[in-house]
Amino acid sequence: MLTEHHCHILPQIDDGSNSVEMSLEMIKMMRSQGVERIIATPHFYAHRERNDVKAYLAKRQAAYDKIVQADNSNSDILLGAEVAIEHGLHNVPDIDKLRLADTNYILLELPYAGFQHWYLDEITDIAYEYKLTPVIAHIHRYLDYYSKSEYEEVLKLDAIFQINNEALGNFKERRFVKKLIKEGYPYLFGSDAHNLTDRKPNWDLLRKKAKTDVIDGAERILSECKEEY
Ligand SMILES: [Fe+2]
């Protein structure tokens, strides 16, 4: 089942879709590109939310209700979050409620900055304390920030590595991603779609650039997850 693991399709909750209409168009586009299961993952920044996960969840639910009200067939859309790594994140109460649907996965976004060891400490603390498997968002996005050995540190995490579909269309990122897959790291795909223009759903690109067994390799990860969607 082709699954969207990372997208910003809920209306007016982050820098993704800015209206219900845009959300509906984005969802329609995904489905027409063959996506069979969608997990909406609005950004969660602990400092912006004042560490209040419950308030964020209420906002997320309200945004979700709007797209279901507009079109009831959207009630099959699942909920998650893209959680930015920040100092002390593992101490934020209810962080485990941000996991992807009913899985034990949590989508975590590394800072866009040079490598620091505390990123990994936060990730391992969250994984250990809540018994969650980290999914590292768009792992190929840090090629300009991390050295080879720093990347190796990140890849040593007991984690799943999420790949944005657009990486397959970029020479440097494609090379990195191909190596990651070849070396047997667990991976998942996502569009990280934010809108209908420069960051639109791009499952057509993935299906054009990646072989079926590579796409299926990502889907197999889900069946290994302890809990069912
Ligand atoms: Fe994202």
Short mmCIF file of C-alpha atoms and ligand atoms in Angstrom, two decimals:
data_model
loop_
_atom_site.label_atom_id
_atom_site.label_comp_id
_atom_site.label_asym_id
_atom_site.label_seq_id
_atom_site.Cartn_x
_atom_site.Cartn_y
_atom_site.Cartn_z
CA MET A 1 0.00 0.00 0.00
CA LEU A 2 1.69 3.18 -1.16
CA THR A 3 1.92 5.38 1.92
CA GLU A 4 2.58 9.09 2.31
CA HIS A 5 4.57 9.38 5.53
CA HIS A 6 5.40 13.05 5.51
CA CYS A 7 3.22 15.92 4.27
CA HIS A 8 1.74 19.24 5.28
CA ILE A 9 -1.78 18.92 3.92
CA LEU A 10 -3.80 20.09 6.91
CA PRO A 11 -5.11 23.63 6.44
CA GLN A 12 -3.68 26.64 8.27
CA ILE A 13 -1.72 24.85 10.93
CA ASP A 14 1.84 25.32 9.66
CA ASP A 15 3.64 26.57 6.54
CA GLY A 16 1.84 23.95 4.44
CA SER A 17 -1.67 24.22 2.99
CA ASN A 18 -3.18 27.64 3.58
CA SER A 19 -6.83 26.75 2.98
CA VAL A 20 -9.29 23.86 2.99
CA GLU A 21 -9.49 24.16 -0.80
CA MET A 22 -5.73 23.78 -1.16
CA SER A 23 -5.76 20.79 1.19
CA LEU A 24 -8.46 19.07 -0.86
CA GLU A 25 -6.51 19.68 -4.08
CA MET A 26 -3.29 18.34 -2.56
CA ILE A 27 -5.05 15.21 -1.32
CA LYS A 28 -6.70 14.71 -4.71
CA MET A 29 -3.32 15.03 -6.40
CA MET A 30 -1.73 12.48 -4.06
CA ARG A 31 -4.49 9.98 -4.61
CA SER A 32 -4.30 10.43 -8.38
CA GLN A 33 -0.55 9.71 -8.13
CA GLY A 34 -1.32 6.33 -6.57
CA VAL A 35 -1.05 7.11 -2.86
CA GLU A 36 -3.34 4.76 -0.94
CA ARG A 37 -2.66 5.87 2.62
CA ILE A 38 -1.85 9.35 3.86
CA ILE A 39 -0.38 10.40 7.18
CA ALA A 40 -0.60 14.16 7.73
CA THR A 41 2.43 15.45 9.64
CA PRO A 42 2.16 19.16 10.56
CA HIS A 43 5.27 20.74 12.06
CA PHE A 44 5.64 20.62 15.82
CA TYR A 45 8.15 23.07 17.29
CA ALA A 46 8.22 22.70 21.08
CA HIS A 47 9.28 26.30 21.70
CA ARG A 48 6.51 27.74 19.51
CA GLU A 49 3.93 25.51 21.15
CA ARG A 50 5.29 26.39 24.61
CA ASN A 51 5.81 22.67 25.20
CA ASP A 52 2.03 22.17 25.10
CA VAL A 53 1.45 18.99 23.10
CA LYS A 54 -2.23 18.84 24.06
CA ALA A 55 -2.91 22.31 22.62
CA TYR A 56 -1.13 21.30 19.41
CA LEU A 57 -3.20 18.11 19.19
CA ALA A 58 -6.40 20.12 19.57
CA LYS A 59 -5.33 22.46 16.72
CA ARG A 60 -4.41 19.47 14.58
CA GLN A 61 -7.76 17.83 15.24
CA ALA A 62 -9.63 21.03 14.33
CA ALA A 63 -7.72 21.28 11.02
CA TYR A 64 -8.40 17.61 10.33
CA ASP A 65 -12.12 18.00 11.07
CA LYS A 66 -12.30 20.75 8.44
CA ILE A 67 -11.06 18.50 5.63
CA VAL A 68 -13.32 15.64 6.72
CA GLN A 69 -16.30 17.97 6.88
CA ALA A 70 -15.53 19.22 3.38
CA ASP A 71 -15.18 15.69 2.05
CA ASN A 72 -16.04 12.69 4.18
CA SER A 73 -13.78 10.37 2.17
CA ASN A 74 -10.86 12.10 3.90
CA SER A 75 -11.74 10.33 7.13
CA ASP A 76 -9.23 7.64 6.14
CA ILE A 77 -6.36 10.14 6.53
CA LEU A 78 -4.14 9.36 9.50
CA LEU A 79 -2.41 11.81 11.80
CA GLY A 80 1.16 12.32 12.88
CA ALA A 81 3.62 15.19 13.28
CA GLU A 82 7.03 16.33 12.12
CA VAL A 83 8.73 17.01 15.42
CA ALA A 84 11.73 19.34 15.37
CA ILE A 85 14.65 18.30 17.54
CA GLU A 86 15.26 20.92 20.22
CA HIS A 87 17.15 20.97 23.49
CA GLY A 88 15.12 19.18 26.16
CA LEU A 89 12.55 17.77 23.73
CA HIS A 90 12.57 14.42 25.53
CA ASN A 91 11.29 16.19 28.66
CA VAL A 92 8.25 17.68 26.94
CA PRO A 93 5.18 15.89 28.37
CA ASP A 94 3.11 13.77 25.98
CA ILE A 95 5.71 13.83 23.21
CA ASP A 96 4.78 10.23 22.45
CA LYS A 97 1.30 11.39 21.40
CA LEU A 98 2.94 12.90 18.32
CA ARG A 99 3.73 9.50 16.85
CA LEU A 100 2.71 8.51 13.35
CA ALA A 101 -0.88 7.20 13.54
CA ASP A 102 -1.04 4.15 15.79
CA THR A 103 2.51 3.05 15.12
CA ASN A 104 5.43 3.32 17.50
CA TYR A 105 7.24 5.58 15.04
CA ILE A 106 7.91 9.28 15.58
CA LEU A 107 9.00 11.55 12.72
CA LEU A 108 11.87 13.74 13.94
CA GLU A 109 13.47 16.62 12.06
CA LEU A 110 17.12 17.46 12.63
CA PRO A 111 18.08 21.16 12.78
CA TYR A 112 19.39 22.76 9.57
CA ALA A 113 22.77 23.50 11.06
CA GLY A 114 26.12 21.91 11.65
CA PHE A 115 26.19 18.57 13.39
CA GLN A 116 26.02 18.48 17.19
CA HIS A 117 26.07 15.45 19.42
CA TRP A 118 23.13 16.59 21.51
CA TYR A 119 20.82 15.99 18.51
CA LEU A 120 21.55 12.30 18.83
CA ASP A 121 21.19 12.39 22.61
CA GLU A 122 17.70 13.87 22.29
CA ILE A 123 16.73 11.27 19.71
CA THR A 124 17.97 8.32 21.74
CA ASP A 125 16.38 9.67 24.94
CA ILE A 126 13.00 9.96 23.20
CA ALA A 127 13.34 6.48 21.73
CA TYR A 128 14.34 4.96 25.04
CA GLU A 129 11.93 6.75 27.34
CA TYR A 130 8.86 6.28 25.19
CA LYS A 131 9.85 3.05 23.43
CA LEU A 132 9.47 4.74 20.07
CA THR A 133 11.36 4.16 16.84
CA PRO A 134 12.65 7.45 15.45
CA VAL A 135 12.05 8.18 11.80
CA ILE A 136 14.61 10.75 10.72
CA ALA A 137 12.95 13.18 8.30
CA HIS A 138 14.55 13.78 4.88
CA ILE A 139 17.89 12.27 5.81
CA HIS A 140 19.49 13.49 2.54
CA ARG A 141 18.91 17.17 3.35
CA TYR A 142 22.04 17.55 5.45
CA LEU A 143 24.69 16.88 2.86
CA ASP A 144 25.82 20.51 3.05
CA TYR A 145 25.92 20.49 6.84
CA TYR A 146 27.45 17.17 7.91
CA SER A 147 30.80 15.62 7.15
CA LYS A 148 30.98 11.98 6.14
CA SER A 149 31.86 10.86 9.65
CA GLU A 150 29.08 12.96 11.16
CA TYR A 151 26.60 11.36 8.79
CA GLU A 152 27.90 7.98 9.88
CA GLU A 153 27.06 8.91 13.48
CA VAL A 154 23.48 9.70 12.49
CA LEU A 155 23.15 6.50 10.46
CA LYS A 156 24.26 4.48 13.48
CA LEU A 157 20.99 5.41 15.22
CA ASP A 158 18.48 2.64 15.68
CA ALA A 159 16.11 4.49 13.40
CA ILE A 160 14.28 4.53 10.10
CA PHE A 161 15.39 7.06 7.52
CA GLN A 162 12.75 9.00 5.65
CA ILE A 163 13.48 10.02 2.09
CA ASN A 164 11.70 12.87 0.32
CA ASN A 165 10.63 11.85 -3.16
CA GLU A 166 12.44 14.83 -4.68
CA ALA A 167 15.80 13.39 -3.63
CA LEU A 168 15.49 10.94 -6.51
CA GLY A 169 15.50 13.86 -8.91
CA ASN A 170 18.68 15.47 -7.55
CA PHE A 171 22.07 14.09 -8.57
CA LYS A 172 23.86 14.46 -5.27
CA GLU A 173 20.98 13.42 -3.05
CA ARG A 174 20.06 10.54 -5.34
CA ARG A 175 23.56 9.13 -5.03
CA PHE A 176 23.37 9.33 -1.24
CA VAL A 177 19.92 7.75 -1.11
CA LYS A 178 20.82 4.92 -3.48
CA LYS A 179 23.80 4.04 -1.28
CA LEU A 180 21.63 4.12 1.85
CA ILE A 181 19.11 1.74 0.29
CA LYS A 182 21.80 -0.53 -1.11
CA GLU A 183 23.47 -0.79 2.29
CA GLY A 184 20.21 -2.02 3.79
CA TYR A 185 19.15 0.87 6.03
CA PRO A 186 15.40 0.89 6.74
CA TYR A 187 13.72 3.73 4.84
CA LEU A 188 10.35 5.29 4.12
CA PHE A 189 9.25 7.73 1.45
CA GLY A 190 7.28 10.94 1.75
CA SER A 191 6.54 13.92 -0.47
CA ASP A 192 6.88 16.56 2.28
CA ALA A 193 4.33 18.43 0.15
CA HIS A 194 3.52 21.93 1.38
CA ASN A 195 1.47 23.38 -1.48
CA LEU A 196 0.42 23.01 -5.12
CA THR A 197 3.37 24.80 -6.69
CA ASP A 198 7.02 24.51 -5.71
CA ARG A 199 6.45 21.84 -3.06
CA LYS A 200 3.57 19.86 -4.46
CA PRO A 201 2.78 16.14 -4.11
CA ASN A 202 5.38 14.36 -6.24
CA TRP A 203 4.66 10.65 -6.11
CA ASP A 204 4.72 10.63 -9.91
CA LEU A 205 8.41 11.58 -9.71
CA LEU A 206 9.21 8.75 -7.30
CA ARG A 207 7.36 6.21 -9.40
CA LYS A 208 9.25 7.39 -12.47
CA LYS A 209 12.70 7.45 -10.84
CA ALA A 210 12.62 4.49 -8.44
CA LYS A 211 12.17 0.83 -9.27
CA THR A 212 9.12 -0.94 -7.91
CA ASP A 213 11.18 -3.09 -5.54
CA VAL A 214 12.75 0.06 -4.05
CA ILE A 215 9.30 1.55 -3.44
CA ASP A 216 8.04 -1.78 -2.06
CA GLY A 217 11.08 -1.99 0.21
CA ALA A 218 9.81 1.07 2.07
CA GLU A 219 6.32 -0.37 2.41
CA ARG A 220 7.65 -3.56 3.98
CA ILE A 221 8.87 -1.56 6.98
CA LEU A 222 5.30 -0.91 7.99
CA SER A 223 4.41 -4.57 8.28
CA GLU A 224 7.29 -4.95 10.73
CA CYS A 225 5.87 -2.25 12.95
CA LYS A 226 4.53 -3.65 16.23
CA GLU A 227 1.17 -1.96 16.07
CA GLU A 228 -1.16 -1.86 13.12
CA TYR A 229 -2.26 1.33 11.44
FE FE B 1 8.20 18.51 6.39
#
